[in-house]
């Protein structure tokens, strides 16, 4: 025998609401429980596209840092996936990105990758591009991008699966010191396109 208790409000001994429901499955609570990551936008790649951008609609002073999470990204050919930052609504394409990544492959030992004065933060390192026989999943945290007068930083991890099995992890510094209001994700190293997968932007509290 099973029993069902139906209530829309759980209160403490003082009559204060702790957890409540609107009767349609939407909950709220006064427990002080909140997540650090707030989903702002999820994009599903349903047709070939070289890159996507997040403009000042999403990159605001509400959050000082942001996270991009990508899952099962396929590409049309060898490409160098990465991120660019920008001010005044334009991505910075100059050599202002300095990367340091470590790569672990199933067929090789641990490799160190470095890319000083690059035109993007690269998630493929500089020895292993993202090929059409692989899919990529990972995440990148963009730190203090809304702070003026300081360099911008990134921490990222990327995993390739398919014809190769590669883990790339590391970080970098962008010497752009202005307030970032546009972020781009995609293949800034060539003309190949993303063909599948999802990309999600989060604000970090």
Coordinates of C-alpha atoms in Angstrom, one line a residue:
X1 CA 0.0 0.0 0.0
X2 CA 1.3 3.4 -0.9
X3 CA 0.3 6.9 0.2
X4 CA 0.5 10.3 -1.4
X5 CA 0.7 13.6 0.5
X6 CA -0.3 16.6 -1.5
X7 CA 0.7 20.0 -0.2
X8 CA 1.7 23.3 -1.8
X9 CA 3.5 24.8 1.1
X10 CA 5.8 23.5 3.8
X11 CA 6.2 25.7 6.8
X12 CA 8.3 25.8 9.9
X13 CA 6.9 25.9 13.5
X14 CA 6.5 29.7 13.2
X15 CA 4.3 29.5 10.1
X16 CA 7.1 30.7 7.8
X17 CA 7.1 29.2 4.3
X18 CA 10.2 27.0 3.7
X19 CA 9.3 25.3 0.4
X20 CA 6.3 26.2 -1.7
X21 CA 4.8 25.2 -5.1
X22 CA 2.4 27.0 -7.4
X23 CA 0.5 23.8 -7.9
X24 CA 1.9 23.3 -11.4
X25 CA 5.3 21.9 -10.5
X26 CA 7.2 25.2 -10.1
X27 CA 9.0 25.4 -6.7
X28 CA 10.5 28.2 -4.6
X29 CA 12.4 28.0 -1.4
X30 CA 13.6 30.2 1.5
X31 CA 16.4 27.8 2.5
X32 CA 19.1 30.0 1.0
X33 CA 20.0 27.3 -1.5
X34 CA 21.1 28.8 -4.8
X35 CA 23.4 27.6 -7.6
X36 CA 26.6 29.3 -8.6
X37 CA 25.9 29.0 -12.4
X38 CA 22.9 30.6 -14.0
X39 CA 22.0 29.3 -17.5
X40 CA 21.6 32.3 -19.9
X41 CA 21.4 30.7 -23.3
X42 CA 21.7 27.2 -24.9
X43 CA 22.4 26.9 -28.6
X44 CA 21.9 23.7 -30.6
X45 CA 24.0 23.4 -33.7
X46 CA 21.5 22.2 -36.3
X47 CA 23.2 23.6 -39.4
X48 CA 26.8 24.3 -40.3
X49 CA 28.2 27.5 -38.6
X50 CA 31.7 28.7 -38.1
X51 CA 31.1 30.4 -34.7
X52 CA 28.5 31.9 -32.4
X53 CA 28.7 35.1 -30.4
X54 CA 27.2 36.3 -27.2
X55 CA 26.7 40.1 -27.2
X56 CA 25.8 42.7 -24.6
X57 CA 22.3 41.1 -24.2
X58 CA 24.0 38.4 -22.2
X59 CA 27.5 39.8 -21.3
X60 CA 26.6 42.4 -18.7
X61 CA 27.6 43.6 -15.2
X62 CA 25.1 41.1 -13.7
X63 CA 28.1 38.7 -13.6
X64 CA 31.8 39.3 -13.5
X65 CA 32.6 35.9 -14.8
X66 CA 31.0 33.5 -17.3
X67 CA 31.2 29.8 -18.3
X68 CA 30.8 28.3 -21.7
X69 CA 30.0 24.5 -21.8
X70 CA 30.0 22.6 -25.1
X71 CA 28.9 19.1 -25.7
X72 CA 29.3 16.7 -28.7
X73 CA 30.6 19.4 -31.1
X74 CA 31.3 18.0 -34.5
X75 CA 33.2 19.8 -37.2
X76 CA 33.4 19.7 -41.0
X77 CA 37.2 19.4 -41.1
X78 CA 40.4 20.0 -39.1
X79 CA 39.8 23.1 -37.0
X80 CA 41.1 24.9 -34.0
X81 CA 38.2 25.6 -31.7
X82 CA 38.5 28.5 -29.3
X83 CA 37.2 31.7 -27.8
X84 CA 37.6 35.4 -28.6
X85 CA 36.7 38.3 -26.4
X86 CA 35.8 41.9 -27.4
X87 CA 34.8 45.3 -26.4
X88 CA 32.4 47.8 -28.0
X89 CA 30.5 44.9 -29.7
X90 CA 33.5 43.7 -31.8
X91 CA 35.7 40.6 -31.2
X92 CA 39.4 41.3 -30.7
X93 CA 41.2 39.4 -33.6
X94 CA 44.6 40.7 -32.6
X95 CA 47.4 38.6 -31.1
X96 CA 46.4 39.4 -27.5
X97 CA 45.7 35.8 -26.3
X98 CA 48.4 33.8 -24.5
X99 CA 47.7 30.1 -23.9
X100 CA 49.3 27.4 -21.9
X101 CA 47.7 23.9 -22.3
X102 CA 48.7 20.3 -21.4
X103 CA 47.6 17.5 -23.8
X104 CA 47.2 13.8 -23.0
X105 CA 46.6 11.4 -25.9
X106 CA 45.9 7.7 -26.0
X107 CA 48.9 7.1 -28.3
X108 CA 51.4 9.6 -26.9
X109 CA 52.8 10.7 -23.6
X110 CA 51.9 14.0 -21.9
X111 CA 52.7 17.1 -24.1
X112 CA 52.9 20.7 -23.2
X113 CA 51.4 23.3 -25.6
X114 CA 52.1 27.0 -25.6
X115 CA 50.8 29.7 -27.8
X116 CA 52.0 33.2 -27.1
X117 CA 50.6 36.2 -29.0
X118 CA 47.8 34.1 -30.6
X119 CA 44.6 35.4 -32.2
X120 CA 42.3 33.3 -29.9
X121 CA 42.1 31.1 -26.8
X122 CA 42.6 27.7 -28.4
X123 CA 41.0 24.5 -26.9
X124 CA 42.8 22.2 -29.2
X125 CA 46.3 23.1 -28.1
X126 CA 48.7 23.7 -30.9
X127 CA 49.6 20.1 -31.8
X128 CA 46.1 18.6 -32.0
X129 CA 43.4 20.3 -34.0
X130 CA 39.8 19.1 -33.9
X131 CA 39.3 16.8 -36.8
X132 CA 36.1 15.8 -38.6
X133 CA 36.4 12.2 -37.1
X134 CA 36.1 13.5 -33.6
X135 CA 33.5 15.2 -31.3
X136 CA 34.5 17.6 -28.6
X137 CA 33.0 18.3 -25.1
X138 CA 34.3 20.6 -22.5
X139 CA 34.0 23.9 -20.6
X140 CA 35.7 27.2 -20.2
X141 CA 35.4 29.8 -17.4
X142 CA 36.1 33.4 -18.4
X143 CA 37.3 35.3 -15.3
X144 CA 36.9 39.0 -14.5
X145 CA 35.9 39.9 -18.1
X146 CA 33.7 42.8 -16.9
X147 CA 36.5 44.4 -14.9
X148 CA 38.3 47.4 -16.5
X149 CA 42.0 47.9 -16.3
X150 CA 43.0 44.3 -15.9
X151 CA 43.9 41.4 -18.1
X152 CA 41.3 38.7 -18.7
X153 CA 41.8 35.0 -17.8
X154 CA 40.4 31.7 -18.9
X155 CA 40.5 28.2 -17.5
X156 CA 39.4 25.4 -19.9
X157 CA 39.2 21.7 -20.4
X158 CA 38.3 19.9 -23.7
X159 CA 37.9 16.2 -24.5
X160 CA 38.0 14.8 -28.0
X161 CA 36.5 11.4 -28.7
X162 CA 36.3 9.4 -31.9
X163 CA 39.2 8.5 -34.1
X164 CA 41.4 10.1 -31.4
X165 CA 41.0 10.3 -27.6
X166 CA 42.6 13.5 -26.4
X167 CA 42.3 15.6 -23.2
X168 CA 43.4 19.2 -23.3
X169 CA 43.4 21.3 -20.2
X170 CA 44.9 24.6 -19.2
X171 CA 44.4 28.3 -19.3
X172 CA 45.5 31.6 -20.6
X173 CA 45.6 35.4 -20.4
X174 CA 44.1 38.0 -22.7
X175 CA 45.9 41.3 -22.6
X176 CA 42.7 43.2 -23.5
X177 CA 42.1 45.5 -20.4
X178 CA 38.7 47.0 -21.5
X179 CA 35.3 45.9 -20.3
X180 CA 34.3 42.8 -22.4
X181 CA 30.8 42.9 -23.8
X182 CA 31.0 40.3 -26.5
X183 CA 32.3 36.7 -26.5
X184 CA 32.7 34.4 -29.4
X185 CA 33.0 30.6 -29.5
X186 CA 33.9 28.6 -32.6
X187 CA 36.6 27.8 -35.2
X188 CA 38.6 31.1 -35.3
X189 CA 41.5 29.2 -36.7
X190 CA 40.0 28.5 -40.1
X191 CA 36.9 28.3 -42.3
X192 CA 35.7 24.9 -41.2
X193 CA 32.3 24.8 -39.5
X194 CA 30.7 23.3 -36.4
X195 CA 28.1 20.8 -37.6
X196 CA 26.5 19.4 -34.4
X197 CA 26.3 19.6 -30.7
X198 CA 25.1 22.1 -28.0
X199 CA 26.8 25.2 -26.5
X200 CA 25.5 26.8 -23.3
X201 CA 26.4 30.1 -21.7
X202 CA 26.2 30.5 -17.9
X203 CA 26.7 33.5 -15.7
X204 CA 28.9 32.8 -12.6
X205 CA 27.8 34.3 -9.3

